[in-house]
mmCIF file of C-alpha atoms in Angstrom:
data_model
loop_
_atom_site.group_PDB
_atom_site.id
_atom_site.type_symbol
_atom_site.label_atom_id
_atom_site.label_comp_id
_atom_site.label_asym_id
_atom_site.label_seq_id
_atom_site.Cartn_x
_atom_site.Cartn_y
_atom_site.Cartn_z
ATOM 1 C CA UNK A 1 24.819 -5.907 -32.916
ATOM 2 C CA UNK A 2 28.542 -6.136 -33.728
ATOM 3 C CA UNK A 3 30.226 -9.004 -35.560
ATOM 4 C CA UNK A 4 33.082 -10.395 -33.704
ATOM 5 C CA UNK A 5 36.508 -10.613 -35.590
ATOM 6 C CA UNK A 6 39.562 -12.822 -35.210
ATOM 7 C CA UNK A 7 41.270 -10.275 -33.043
ATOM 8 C CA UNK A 8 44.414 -10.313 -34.888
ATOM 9 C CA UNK A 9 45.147 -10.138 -38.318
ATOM 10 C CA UNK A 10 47.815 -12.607 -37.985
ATOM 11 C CA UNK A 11 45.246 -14.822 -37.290
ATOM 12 C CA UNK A 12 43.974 -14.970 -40.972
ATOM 13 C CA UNK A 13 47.442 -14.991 -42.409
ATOM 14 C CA UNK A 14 48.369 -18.053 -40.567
ATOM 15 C CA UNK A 15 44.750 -19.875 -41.754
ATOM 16 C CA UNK A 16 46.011 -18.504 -45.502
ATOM 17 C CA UNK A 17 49.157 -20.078 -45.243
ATOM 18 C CA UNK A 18 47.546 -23.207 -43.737
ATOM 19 C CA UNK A 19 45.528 -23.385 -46.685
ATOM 20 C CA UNK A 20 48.113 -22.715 -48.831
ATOM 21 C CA UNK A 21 49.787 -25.512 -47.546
ATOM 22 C CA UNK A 22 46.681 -28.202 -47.640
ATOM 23 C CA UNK A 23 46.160 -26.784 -51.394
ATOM 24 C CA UNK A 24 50.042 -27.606 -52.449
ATOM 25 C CA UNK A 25 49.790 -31.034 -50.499
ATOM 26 C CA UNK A 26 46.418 -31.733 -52.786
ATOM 27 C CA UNK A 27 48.317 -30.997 -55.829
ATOM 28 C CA UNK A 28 50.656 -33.127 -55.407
ATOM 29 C CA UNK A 29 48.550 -36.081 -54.200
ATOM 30 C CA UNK A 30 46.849 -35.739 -57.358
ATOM 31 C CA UNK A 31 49.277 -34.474 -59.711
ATOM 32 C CA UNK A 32 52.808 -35.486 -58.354
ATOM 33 C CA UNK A 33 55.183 -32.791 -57.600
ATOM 34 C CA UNK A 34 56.219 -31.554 -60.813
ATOM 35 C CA UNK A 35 52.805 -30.207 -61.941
ATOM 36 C CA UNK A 36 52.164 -29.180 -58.222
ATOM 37 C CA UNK A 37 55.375 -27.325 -58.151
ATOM 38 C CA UNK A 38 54.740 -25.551 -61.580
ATOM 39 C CA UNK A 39 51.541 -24.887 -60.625
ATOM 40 C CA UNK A 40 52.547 -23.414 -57.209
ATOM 41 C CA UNK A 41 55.030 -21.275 -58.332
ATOM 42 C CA UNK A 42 52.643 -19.721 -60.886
ATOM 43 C CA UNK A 43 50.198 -19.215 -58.741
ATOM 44 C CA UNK A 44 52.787 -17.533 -56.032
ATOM 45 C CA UNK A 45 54.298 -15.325 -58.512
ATOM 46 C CA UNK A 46 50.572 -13.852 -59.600
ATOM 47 C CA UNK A 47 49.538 -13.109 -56.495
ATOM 48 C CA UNK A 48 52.191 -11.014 -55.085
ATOM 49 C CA UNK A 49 52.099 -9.738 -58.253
ATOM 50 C CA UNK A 50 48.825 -8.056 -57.173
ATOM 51 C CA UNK A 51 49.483 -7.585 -53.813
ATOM 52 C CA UNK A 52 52.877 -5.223 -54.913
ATOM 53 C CA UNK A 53 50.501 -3.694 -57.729
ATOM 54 C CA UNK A 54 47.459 -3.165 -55.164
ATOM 55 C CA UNK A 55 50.153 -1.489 -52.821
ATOM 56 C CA UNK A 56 51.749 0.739 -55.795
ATOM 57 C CA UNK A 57 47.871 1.777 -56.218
ATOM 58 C CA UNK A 58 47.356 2.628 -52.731
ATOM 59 C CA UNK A 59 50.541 4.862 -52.415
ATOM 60 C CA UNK A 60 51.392 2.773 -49.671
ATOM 61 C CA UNK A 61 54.487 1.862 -51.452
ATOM 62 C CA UNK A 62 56.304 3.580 -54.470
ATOM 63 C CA UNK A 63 58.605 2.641 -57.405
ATOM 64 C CA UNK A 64 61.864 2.071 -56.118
ATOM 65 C CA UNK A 65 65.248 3.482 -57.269
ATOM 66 C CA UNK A 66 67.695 1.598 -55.458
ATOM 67 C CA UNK A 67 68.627 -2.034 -54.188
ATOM 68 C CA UNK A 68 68.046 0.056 -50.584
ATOM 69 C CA UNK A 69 64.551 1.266 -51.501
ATOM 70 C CA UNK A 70 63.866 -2.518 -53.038
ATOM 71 C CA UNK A 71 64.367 -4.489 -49.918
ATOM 72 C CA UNK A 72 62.440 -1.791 -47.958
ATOM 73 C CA UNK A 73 59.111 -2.832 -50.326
ATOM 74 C CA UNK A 74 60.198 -6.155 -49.979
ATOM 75 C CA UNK A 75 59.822 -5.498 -45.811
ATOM 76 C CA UNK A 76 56.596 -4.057 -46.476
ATOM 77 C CA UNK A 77 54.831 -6.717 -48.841
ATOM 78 C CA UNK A 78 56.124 -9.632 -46.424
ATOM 79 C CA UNK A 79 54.888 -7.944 -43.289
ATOM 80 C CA UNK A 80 51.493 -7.676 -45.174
ATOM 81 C CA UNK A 81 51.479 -11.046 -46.443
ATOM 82 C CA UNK A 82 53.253 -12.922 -43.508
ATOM 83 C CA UNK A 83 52.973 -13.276 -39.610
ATOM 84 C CA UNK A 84 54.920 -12.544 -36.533
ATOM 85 C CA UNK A 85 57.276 -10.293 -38.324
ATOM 86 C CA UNK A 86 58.748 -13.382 -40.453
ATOM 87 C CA UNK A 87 61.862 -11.960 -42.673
ATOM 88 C CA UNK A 88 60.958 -8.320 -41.550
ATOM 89 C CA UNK A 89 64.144 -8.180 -39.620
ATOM 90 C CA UNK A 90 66.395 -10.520 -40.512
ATOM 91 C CA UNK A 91 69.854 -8.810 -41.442
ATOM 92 C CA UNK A 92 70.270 -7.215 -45.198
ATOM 93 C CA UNK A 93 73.602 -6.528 -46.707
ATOM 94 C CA UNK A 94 74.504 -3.767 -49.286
ATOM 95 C CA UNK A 95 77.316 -3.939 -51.776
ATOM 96 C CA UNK A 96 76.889 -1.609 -54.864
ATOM 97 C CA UNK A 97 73.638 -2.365 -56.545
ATOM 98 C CA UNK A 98 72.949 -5.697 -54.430
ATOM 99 C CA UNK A 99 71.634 -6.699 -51.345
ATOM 100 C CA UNK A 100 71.664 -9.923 -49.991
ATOM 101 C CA UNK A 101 69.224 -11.144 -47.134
ATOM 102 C CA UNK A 102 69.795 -13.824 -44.946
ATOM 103 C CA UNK A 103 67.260 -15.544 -42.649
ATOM 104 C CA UNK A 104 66.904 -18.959 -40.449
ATOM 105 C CA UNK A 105 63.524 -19.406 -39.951
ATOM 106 C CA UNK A 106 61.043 -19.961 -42.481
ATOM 107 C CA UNK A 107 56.988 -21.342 -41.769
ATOM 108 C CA UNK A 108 56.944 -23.108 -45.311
ATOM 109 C CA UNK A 109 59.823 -24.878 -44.698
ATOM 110 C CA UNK A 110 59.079 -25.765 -41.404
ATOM 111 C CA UNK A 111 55.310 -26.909 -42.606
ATOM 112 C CA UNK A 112 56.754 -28.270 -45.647
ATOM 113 C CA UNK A 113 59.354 -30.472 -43.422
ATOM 114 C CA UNK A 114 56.807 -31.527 -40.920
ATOM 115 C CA UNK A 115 54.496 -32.834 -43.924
ATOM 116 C CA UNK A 116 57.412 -35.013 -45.265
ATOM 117 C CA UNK A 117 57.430 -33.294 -48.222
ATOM 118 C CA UNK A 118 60.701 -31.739 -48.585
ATOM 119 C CA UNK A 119 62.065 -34.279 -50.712
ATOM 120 C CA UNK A 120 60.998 -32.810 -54.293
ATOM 121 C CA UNK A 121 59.181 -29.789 -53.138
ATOM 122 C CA UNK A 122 60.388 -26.283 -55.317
ATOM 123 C CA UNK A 123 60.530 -23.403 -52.642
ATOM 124 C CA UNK A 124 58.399 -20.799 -53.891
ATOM 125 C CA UNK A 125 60.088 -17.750 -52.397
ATOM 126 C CA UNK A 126 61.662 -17.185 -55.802
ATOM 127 C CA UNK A 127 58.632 -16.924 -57.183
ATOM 128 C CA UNK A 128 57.333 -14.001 -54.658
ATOM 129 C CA UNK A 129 60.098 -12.456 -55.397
ATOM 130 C CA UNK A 130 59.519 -12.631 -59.120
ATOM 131 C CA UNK A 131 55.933 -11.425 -58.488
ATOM 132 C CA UNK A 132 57.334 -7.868 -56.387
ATOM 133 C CA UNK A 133 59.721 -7.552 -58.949
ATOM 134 C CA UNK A 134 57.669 -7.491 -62.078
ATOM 135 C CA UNK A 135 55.134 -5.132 -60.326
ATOM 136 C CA UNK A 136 57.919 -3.046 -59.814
ATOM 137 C CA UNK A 137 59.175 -3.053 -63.502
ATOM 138 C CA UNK A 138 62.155 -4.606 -61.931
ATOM 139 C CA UNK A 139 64.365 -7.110 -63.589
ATOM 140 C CA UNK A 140 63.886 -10.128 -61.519
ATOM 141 C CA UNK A 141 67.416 -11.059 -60.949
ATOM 142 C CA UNK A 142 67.883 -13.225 -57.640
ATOM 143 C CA UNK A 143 70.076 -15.839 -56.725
ATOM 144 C CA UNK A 144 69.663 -18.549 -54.119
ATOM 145 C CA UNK A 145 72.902 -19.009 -52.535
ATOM 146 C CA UNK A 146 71.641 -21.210 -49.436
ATOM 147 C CA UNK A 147 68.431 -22.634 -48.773
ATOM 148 C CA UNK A 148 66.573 -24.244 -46.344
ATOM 149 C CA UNK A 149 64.924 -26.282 -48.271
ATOM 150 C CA UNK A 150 68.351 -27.703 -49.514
ATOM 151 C CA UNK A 151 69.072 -28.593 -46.604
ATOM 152 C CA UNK A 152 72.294 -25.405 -45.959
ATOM 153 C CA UNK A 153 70.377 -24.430 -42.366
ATOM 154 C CA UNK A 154 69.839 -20.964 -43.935
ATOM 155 C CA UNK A 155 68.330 -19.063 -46.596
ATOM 156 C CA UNK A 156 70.911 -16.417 -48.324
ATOM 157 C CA UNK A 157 69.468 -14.550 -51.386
ATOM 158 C CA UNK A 158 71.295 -12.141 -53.444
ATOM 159 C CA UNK A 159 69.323 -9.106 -55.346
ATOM 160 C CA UNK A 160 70.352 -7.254 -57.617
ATOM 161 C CA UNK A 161 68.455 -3.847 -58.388
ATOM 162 C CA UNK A 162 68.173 -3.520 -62.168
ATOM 163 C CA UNK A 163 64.899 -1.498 -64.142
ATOM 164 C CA UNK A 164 63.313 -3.800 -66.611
ATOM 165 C CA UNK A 165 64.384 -3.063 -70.627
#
């Protein structure tokens, strides 16, 4: 007899993010939104982390060697990690060594907002991005310019592309 299955896998990444949403909401009922937010972040940062490292392993990504070749792995580890296509393509920008992305829609923010907990919540996509770039032997140097979460109507984030020392 055959085990059913959700029949998408977007399915279980929405239920992750769900729970990664209850979990953060915990933390900061019982720790207040400092700890929560350090904790978060932390947490965020090891895991895709792995994920990038587990995709290096698998050859279904490789090292990158330019800001061009970054933001392409960064298209892959979100479409693996996210649902409906979120950031996949949203418009990327080139100048020299940087690229900077710019999206509008966002499901944490949107959760995060609906909660009532945007007042003193830290965003974690820095984090993520600090995870992929680490993995990658990557210096991870990003810049929020606008943010949802700070209320701009956007996200814009600038990357550079720079091998760690």
């Amino acid at each position: 007899m055959e085990i059913p299955e959700f029949p998408s896998v977007d399915t279980l990444r929405k239920l992750w993010w769900l729970h990664d949403s209850f979990w953060h909401a915990a933390l900061v009922k019982e720790l207040g939104f400092e700890q929560a937010n350090r904790i978060n972040l932390e947490v965020a940062e090891r895991l895709f982390r792995m994920m990038t490292n587990q995709l290096l392993r698998e050859r279904v990504i490789e090292r990158p060697r330019s800001i061009q070749d970054l933001l392409a792995i960064f298209k892959v580890v979100w479409k693996n990690a996210f649902f409906d296509a979120l950031y996949i393509n949203d418009p990327i920008h080139f100048n020299g060594n940087t690229g900077v992305w710019i999206g509008s829609k966002c499901y944490v923010y949107e959760a995060v907002k609906k909660a009532r907990m945007l007042e003193g919540y830290d965003c974690g996509c820095q984090a993520v991005r600090n995870g992929v770039m680490r993995a990658l032997r990557l210096q991870p140097l990003h810049e929020i310019k606008e943010s949802l979460v700070r209320g701009d109507g956007r996200c814009v984030i600038e990357i550079t592309f720079a091998p760690a020392p």
